[in-house]
Amino acid sequence: MSRHVLITGAGSGIGRQTALAFAQQGAMLSLVDLRTDAAESVASEAEALGADSVHVHAADLRDMEAPATIVRGVWGAAPVDVLVNAAGVYPATPYLDLDASTWDAVQNLNVRAPLLSTVALAQLASATGRRAVVVNISSGAALRARPGAAPYATSKAALEMATRASALELGSLGIRVNAVAPGFVTVNSKANPVTEEYAAAVSPNPLGRRGRPEDVANAVLWLCSDAAEWITGEILRVDGGASTGAMNLPLHWEPATKKEAHA
């Protein structure tokens, strides 16, 4: 029997590519997005790639009740085996322009929604004795603050702790919870546009190329597979090595001779 995979933010970018990757495995897909037209387009692609079945659900996950409502509604069609929380927003907001409304909008979608979705899934799975896997999509911003991104960076740092806390409490129920933290990935998102200047500044990494949605989707698939059955509470950084340290810095001193350099 095919796995039932619920993906939020499935209408574009990483969510879209993750849906297509699961489709190639013959999964049953439930795609959630605020933009129905975008999700319907992905559904057509997924069906062509071999998905068992595809269902689209429109929801604004910033709404307090929406995450649990979506999970329960989708579960009514078939128990959910995999939940991928990919929905997120990345507004550029100068620090002196921050207000409560802007802050809450980011936290509600980027942190509260995946947490409440996971709670709802765990309640249903535990009540029926089923196992499940959850993967949250974090970001390199969880480790490195950026100008104009205080709400976003904070939300991703919080999401990583929520991932660990969820894994700690749900492991005994047979529910694994992990996160994938991408580096800069080229997604050409209309919802979260970035300038080329910004992309060039944040994308350098030891492997020398920008990330692709496929890079992240492959990591998600692996974490959801039996090959990762003894892994939970982990943050898998898929960033070309960007989180290993600062790129393009000069030597902090110039040794006069090789002998001095090894002294």
C-alpha positions as a LaTeX table, in Angstrom:
\begin{tabular}{lrrr}
\hline
Residue & $x$ (\AA) & $y$ (\AA) & $z$ (\AA) \\
\hline
Met1 & 0.00 & 0.00 & 0.00 \\
Ser2 & 1.35 & 3.44 & $-0.93$ \\
Arg3 & 2.26 & 5.94 & 1.75 \\
His4 & 0.04 & 8.93 & 2.37 \\
Val5 & 2.18 & 12.09 & 2.34 \\
Leu6 & 0.85 & 15.47 & 3.49 \\
Ile7 & 2.92 & 18.46 & 2.32 \\
Thr8 & 2.26 & 22.07 & 3.27 \\
Gly9 & 3.52 & 24.88 & 1.05 \\
Ala10 & 3.32 & 22.42 & $-1.84$ \\
Gly11 & 2.54 & 24.99 & $-4.52$ \\
Ser12 & 6.12 & 26.05 & $-5.25$ \\
Gly13 & 9.80 & 25.73 & $-4.43$ \\
Ile14 & 10.91 & 23.05 & $-2.00$ \\
Gly15 & 7.35 & 21.94 & $-1.24$ \\
Arg16 & 6.63 & 21.43 & $-4.92$ \\
Gln17 & 9.82 & 19.48 & $-5.58$ \\
Thr18 & 9.22 & 17.31 & $-2.52$ \\
Ala19 & 5.74 & 16.49 & $-3.80$ \\
Leu20 & 7.13 & 15.48 & $-7.19$ \\
Ala21 & 9.81 & 13.32 & $-5.58$ \\
Phe22 & 7.23 & 11.42 & $-3.53$ \\
Ala23 & 5.02 & 11.15 & $-6.63$ \\
Gln24 & 7.80 & 9.24 & $-8.37$ \\
Gln25 & 7.63 & 6.74 & $-5.49$ \\
Gly26 & 3.92 & 6.24 & $-6.13$ \\
Ala27 & 2.77 & 7.98 & $-2.96$ \\
Met28 & $-0.73$ & 9.22 & $-2.19$ \\
Leu29 & $-0.37$ & 12.99 & $-1.90$ \\
Ser30 & $-2.30$ & 15.64 & $-0.01$ \\
Leu31 & $-1.02$ & 19.05 & $-1.09$ \\
Val32 & $-1.74$ & 22.13 & 1.03 \\
Asp33 & $-1.17$ & 25.68 & $-0.13$ \\
Leu34 & $-2.73$ & 29.12 & 0.22 \\
Arg35 & $-2.77$ & 29.38 & $-3.58$ \\
Thr36 & $-5.08$ & 26.72 & $-5.01$ \\
Asp37 & $-4.04$ & 27.32 & $-8.61$ \\
Ala38 & $-0.39$ & 26.69 & $-7.81$ \\
Ala39 & $-1.18$ & 23.51 & $-5.88$ \\
Glu40 & $-3.44$ & 22.27 & $-8.69$ \\
Ser41 & $-0.59$ & 22.73 & $-11.15$ \\
Val42 & 1.72 & 20.68 & $-8.94$ \\
Ala43 & $-0.99$ & 18.04 & $-8.60$ \\
Ser44 & $-1.12$ & 17.63 & $-12.38$ \\
Glu45 & 2.66 & 17.21 & $-12.50$ \\
Ala46 & 2.55 & 14.68 & $-9.66$ \\
Glu47 & $-0.14$ & 12.61 & $-11.35$ \\
Ala48 & 1.92 & 12.50 & $-14.55$ \\
Leu49 & 4.91 & 11.24 & $-12.56$ \\
Gly50 & 3.01 & 8.31 & $-11.07$ \\
Ala51 & 1.44 & 9.46 & $-7.82$ \\
Asp52 & $-1.14$ & 7.00 & $-6.49$ \\
Ser53 & $-3.60$ & 9.87 & $-6.06$ \\
Val54 & $-3.38$ & 13.60 & $-5.41$ \\
His55 & $-5.71$ & 15.84 & $-3.41$ \\
Val56 & $-5.38$ & 19.61 & $-3.07$ \\
His57 & $-6.41$ & 21.56 & 0.02 \\
Ala58 & $-6.45$ & 25.35 & 0.29 \\
Ala59 & $-5.60$ & 26.76 & 3.72 \\
Asp60 & $-4.11$ & 29.79 & 5.40 \\
Leu61 & $-1.96$ & 28.10 & 8.02 \\
Arg62 & $-1.50$ & 31.38 & 9.88 \\
Asp63 & $-5.03$ & 30.84 & 11.14 \\
Met64 & $-4.89$ & 29.30 & 14.62 \\
Glu65 & $-7.28$ & 26.43 & 13.81 \\
Ala66 & $-6.11$ & 25.70 & 10.27 \\
Pro67 & $-3.19$ & 23.31 & 10.90 \\
Ala68 & $-5.20$ & 20.86 & 13.02 \\
Thr69 & $-8.24$ & 21.18 & 10.79 \\
Ile70 & $-6.23$ & 20.30 & 7.69 \\
Val71 & $-4.48$ & 17.32 & 9.31 \\
Arg72 & $-7.74$ & 15.90 & 10.67 \\
Gly73 & $-9.54$ & 16.41 & 7.38 \\
Val74 & $-6.79$ & 14.75 & 5.38 \\
Trp75 & $-6.58$ & 11.88 & 7.88 \\
Gly76 & $-10.28$ & 11.27 & 7.30 \\
Ala77 & $-9.49$ & 10.23 & 3.74 \\
Ala78 & $-6.56$ & 8.00 & 4.79 \\
Pro79 & $-4.14$ & 7.91 & 7.75 \\
Val80 & $-1.10$ & 10.11 & 7.16 \\
Asp81 & 2.28 & 8.37 & 7.11 \\
Val82 & 4.48 & 11.40 & 6.34 \\
Leu83 & 4.05 & 15.09 & 7.15 \\
Val84 & 6.36 & 17.62 & 5.49 \\
Asn85 & 6.00 & 21.14 & 6.88 \\
Ala86 & 7.37 & 23.25 & 4.03 \\
Ala87 & 5.07 & 26.29 & 4.18 \\
Gly88 & 6.89 & 29.44 & 5.21 \\
Val89 & 7.27 & 33.14 & 4.62 \\
Tyr90 & 10.43 & 35.25 & 4.39 \\
Pro91 & 9.56 & 38.95 & 4.47 \\
Ala92 & 12.24 & 41.63 & 4.29 \\
Thr93 & 11.52 & 43.99 & 7.17 \\
Pro94 & 13.95 & 46.64 & 8.40 \\
Tyr95 & 14.47 & 46.24 & 12.13 \\
Leu96 & 13.16 & 49.72 & 13.02 \\
Asp97 & 9.96 & 48.97 & 11.10 \\
Leu98 & 9.11 & 45.81 & 13.03 \\
Asp99 & 5.77 & 45.67 & 14.80 \\
Ala100 & 3.72 & 42.99 & 16.54 \\
Ser101 & 1.63 & 42.21 & 13.47 \\
Thr102 & 4.66 & 41.57 & 11.26 \\
Trp103 & 6.34 & 39.48 & 13.94 \\
Asp104 & 3.27 & 37.36 & 14.64 \\
Ala105 & 2.56 & 36.70 & 10.96 \\
Val106 & 5.99 & 35.11 & 10.52 \\
Gln107 & 5.99 & 33.15 & 13.78 \\
Asn108 & 2.46 & 31.87 & 13.24 \\
Leu109 & 3.25 & 30.38 & 9.84 \\
Asn110 & 6.88 & 29.36 & 10.32 \\
Val111 & 6.70 & 27.96 & 13.86 \\
Arg112 & 3.19 & 27.61 & 15.23 \\
Ala113 & 1.69 & 25.99 & 12.14 \\
Pro114 & 4.22 & 23.13 & 11.85 \\
Leu115 & 4.09 & 22.55 & 15.59 \\
Leu116 & 0.29 & 22.36 & 15.68 \\
Ser117 & 0.24 & 20.18 & 12.55 \\
Thr118 & 2.62 & 17.78 & 14.27 \\
Val119 & 0.52 & 17.74 & 17.44 \\
Ala120 & $-2.62$ & 16.94 & 15.45 \\
Leu121 & $-0.85$ & 14.16 & 13.54 \\
Ala122 & 0.55 & 12.69 & 16.76 \\
Gln123 & $-2.86$ & 12.68 & 18.41 \\
Leu124 & $-4.40$ & 10.77 & 15.51 \\
Ala125 & $-1.49$ & 8.40 & 15.05 \\
Ser126 & $-1.21$ & 7.52 & 18.74 \\
Ala127 & $-4.95$ & 6.92 & 19.01 \\
Thr128 & $-4.77$ & 4.35 & 16.23 \\
Gly129 & $-1.36$ & 2.87 & 17.03 \\
Arg130 & 0.23 & 4.05 & 13.79 \\
Arg131 & 3.79 & 5.17 & 13.18 \\
Ala132 & 4.58 & 8.38 & 11.30 \\
Val133 & 7.41 & 10.62 & 10.14 \\
Val134 & 7.56 & 14.42 & 10.26 \\
Val135 & 10.10 & 16.60 & 8.45 \\
Asn136 & 10.21 & 20.35 & 9.03 \\
Ile137 & 11.92 & 22.69 & 6.58 \\
Ser138 & 14.24 & 25.01 & 8.49 \\
Ser139 & 16.95 & 27.31 & 7.10 \\
Gly140 & 20.55 & 28.32 & 7.47 \\
Ala141 & 19.11 & 31.52 & 8.94 \\
Ala142 & 18.49 & 29.54 & 12.14 \\
Leu143 & 22.22 & 29.84 & 12.81 \\
Arg144 & 23.01 & 33.20 & 11.21 \\
Ala145 & 20.97 & 36.39 & 11.62 \\
Arg146 & 20.60 & 38.58 & 8.55 \\
Pro147 & 19.64 & 42.24 & 8.05 \\
Gly148 & 15.89 & 42.58 & 7.59 \\
Ala149 & 15.25 & 39.00 & 8.65 \\
Ala150 & 14.97 & 39.13 & 12.44 \\
Pro151 & 11.49 & 37.51 & 12.48 \\
Tyr152 & 12.48 & 34.84 & 9.95 \\
Ala153 & 15.79 & 33.88 & 11.56 \\
Thr154 & 14.15 & 33.72 & 14.96 \\
Ser155 & 11.32 & 31.57 & 13.60 \\
Lys156 & 13.70 & 29.04 & 12.08 \\
Ala157 & 15.78 & 28.81 & 15.25 \\
Ala158 & 12.56 & 28.19 & 17.16 \\
Leu159 & 11.44 & 25.60 & 14.60 \\
Glu160 & 14.66 & 23.64 & 15.11 \\
Met161 & 14.08 & 23.51 & 18.86 \\
Ala162 & 10.44 & 22.55 & 18.27 \\
Thr163 & 11.74 & 19.73 & 16.08 \\
Arg164 & 13.97 & 18.42 & 18.87 \\
Ala165 & 11.26 & 18.81 & 21.52 \\
Ser166 & 8.73 & 16.98 & 19.34 \\
Ala167 & 11.17 & 14.15 & 18.66 \\
Leu168 & 11.88 & 13.78 & 22.37 \\
Glu169 & 8.23 & 13.44 & 23.31 \\
Leu170 & 6.95 & 11.47 & 20.35 \\
Gly171 & 9.68 & 8.89 & 19.88 \\
Ser172 & 8.04 & 6.41 & 22.25 \\
Leu173 & 4.92 & 6.59 & 20.08 \\
Gly174 & 6.82 & 5.56 & 16.96 \\
Ile175 & 6.81 & 9.06 & 15.49 \\
Arg176 & 10.11 & 10.42 & 14.17 \\
Val177 & 10.57 & 14.19 & 13.79 \\
Asn178 & 13.53 & 15.73 & 11.96 \\
Ala179 & 14.30 & 18.90 & 10.02 \\
Val180 & 16.17 & 19.79 & 6.87 \\
Ala181 & 17.94 & 23.15 & 6.90 \\
Pro182 & 18.74 & 24.30 & 3.34 \\
Gly183 & 21.35 & 26.83 & 2.42 \\
Phe184 & 20.47 & 29.26 & $-0.36$ \\
Val185 & 18.24 & 27.44 & $-2.84$ \\
Thr186 & 17.14 & 28.93 & $-6.14$ \\
Val187 & 13.34 & 28.62 & $-6.17$ \\
Asn188 & 12.21 & 31.82 & $-7.97$ \\
Ser189 & 9.42 & 32.21 & $-5.43$ \\
Lys190 & 6.77 & 34.85 & $-6.04$ \\
Ala191 & 5.77 & 34.66 & $-2.39$ \\
Asn192 & 9.34 & 35.11 & $-1.11$ \\
Pro193 & 11.28 & 36.98 & $-3.85$ \\
Val194 & 14.96 & 37.85 & $-3.40$ \\
Thr195 & 17.24 & 40.07 & $-5.43$ \\
Glu196 & 20.27 & 38.71 & $-7.29$ \\
Glu197 & 22.44 & 40.92 & $-5.08$ \\
Tyr198 & 21.10 & 39.15 & $-1.98$ \\
Ala199 & 21.42 & 35.71 & $-3.57$ \\
Ala200 & 25.04 & 36.36 & $-4.48$ \\
Ala201 & 25.83 & 37.46 & $-0.94$ \\
Val202 & 24.33 & 34.45 & 0.87 \\
Ser203 & 24.98 & 31.62 & $-1.60$ \\
Pro204 & 28.78 & 31.03 & $-1.39$ \\
Asn205 & 29.66 & 27.58 & $-0.05$ \\
Pro206 & 32.58 & 25.12 & $-0.22$ \\
Leu207 & 30.94 & 23.06 & $-2.96$ \\
Gly208 & 30.71 & 26.08 & $-5.22$ \\
Arg209 & 27.15 & 26.06 & $-6.51$ \\
Arg210 & 23.74 & 27.24 & $-5.41$ \\
Gly211 & 21.27 & 24.77 & $-4.06$ \\
Arg212 & 18.41 & 23.30 & $-6.05$ \\
Pro213 & 15.00 & 22.22 & $-4.71$ \\
Glu214 & 15.97 & 18.67 & $-5.70$ \\
Asp215 & 18.84 & 18.75 & $-3.21$ \\
Val216 & 16.42 & 19.39 & $-0.36$ \\
Ala217 & 13.73 & 17.01 & $-1.61$ \\
Asn218 & 16.26 & 14.17 & $-1.77$ \\
Ala219 & 17.20 & 14.79 & 1.86 \\
Val220 & 13.54 & 14.79 & 2.88 \\
Leu221 & 12.94 & 11.48 & 1.10 \\
Trp222 & 15.90 & 9.91 & 2.84 \\
Leu223 & 14.79 & 11.06 & 6.29 \\
Cys224 & 11.35 & 9.57 & 5.59 \\
Ser225 & 12.80 & 6.24 & 4.42 \\
Asp226 & 13.56 & 3.06 & 6.35 \\
Ala227 & 17.25 & 3.85 & 5.89 \\
Ala228 & 16.79 & 6.63 & 8.49 \\
Glu229 & 14.57 & 4.67 & 10.89 \\
Trp230 & 16.94 & 5.25 & 13.85 \\
Ile231 & 17.22 & 8.99 & 13.31 \\
Thr232 & 15.04 & 11.52 & 15.11 \\
Gly233 & 15.50 & 15.01 & 16.50 \\
Glu234 & 18.20 & 15.81 & 13.95 \\
Ile235 & 18.71 & 18.92 & 11.83 \\
Leu236 & 20.17 & 17.88 & 8.48 \\
Arg237 & 21.97 & 20.85 & 6.92 \\
Val238 & 21.76 & 20.68 & 3.14 \\
Asp239 & 23.79 & 23.74 & 2.26 \\
Gly240 & 26.88 & 22.78 & 0.28 \\
Gly241 & 28.89 & 23.18 & 3.47 \\
Ala242 & 27.96 & 26.84 & 4.00 \\
Ser243 & 27.34 & 26.31 & 7.72 \\
Thr244 & 30.88 & 24.99 & 8.29 \\
Gly245 & 32.31 & 28.51 & 8.48 \\
Ala246 & 32.87 & 31.86 & 6.83 \\
Met247 & 33.76 & 31.86 & 3.14 \\
Asn248 & 36.16 & 34.15 & 1.26 \\
Leu249 & 38.03 & 35.57 & 4.25 \\
Pro250 & 41.72 & 36.42 & 3.91 \\
Leu251 & 44.33 & 34.87 & 6.20 \\
His252 & 44.37 & 36.77 & 9.47 \\
Trp253 & 48.15 & 37.08 & 9.21 \\
Glu254 & 50.83 & 36.53 & 6.60 \\
Pro255 & 53.77 & 34.37 & 7.76 \\
Ala256 & 57.16 & 35.65 & 6.59 \\
Thr257 & 58.50 & 32.16 & 5.98 \\
Lys258 & 57.24 & 28.60 & 5.95 \\
Lys259 & 59.28 & 27.99 & 9.08 \\
Glu260 & 57.41 & 30.72 & 10.93 \\
Ala261 & 54.09 & 29.38 & 9.66 \\
His262 & 54.76 & 26.02 & 11.38 \\
Ala263 & 56.35 & 27.46 & 14.52 \\
\hline
\end{tabular}
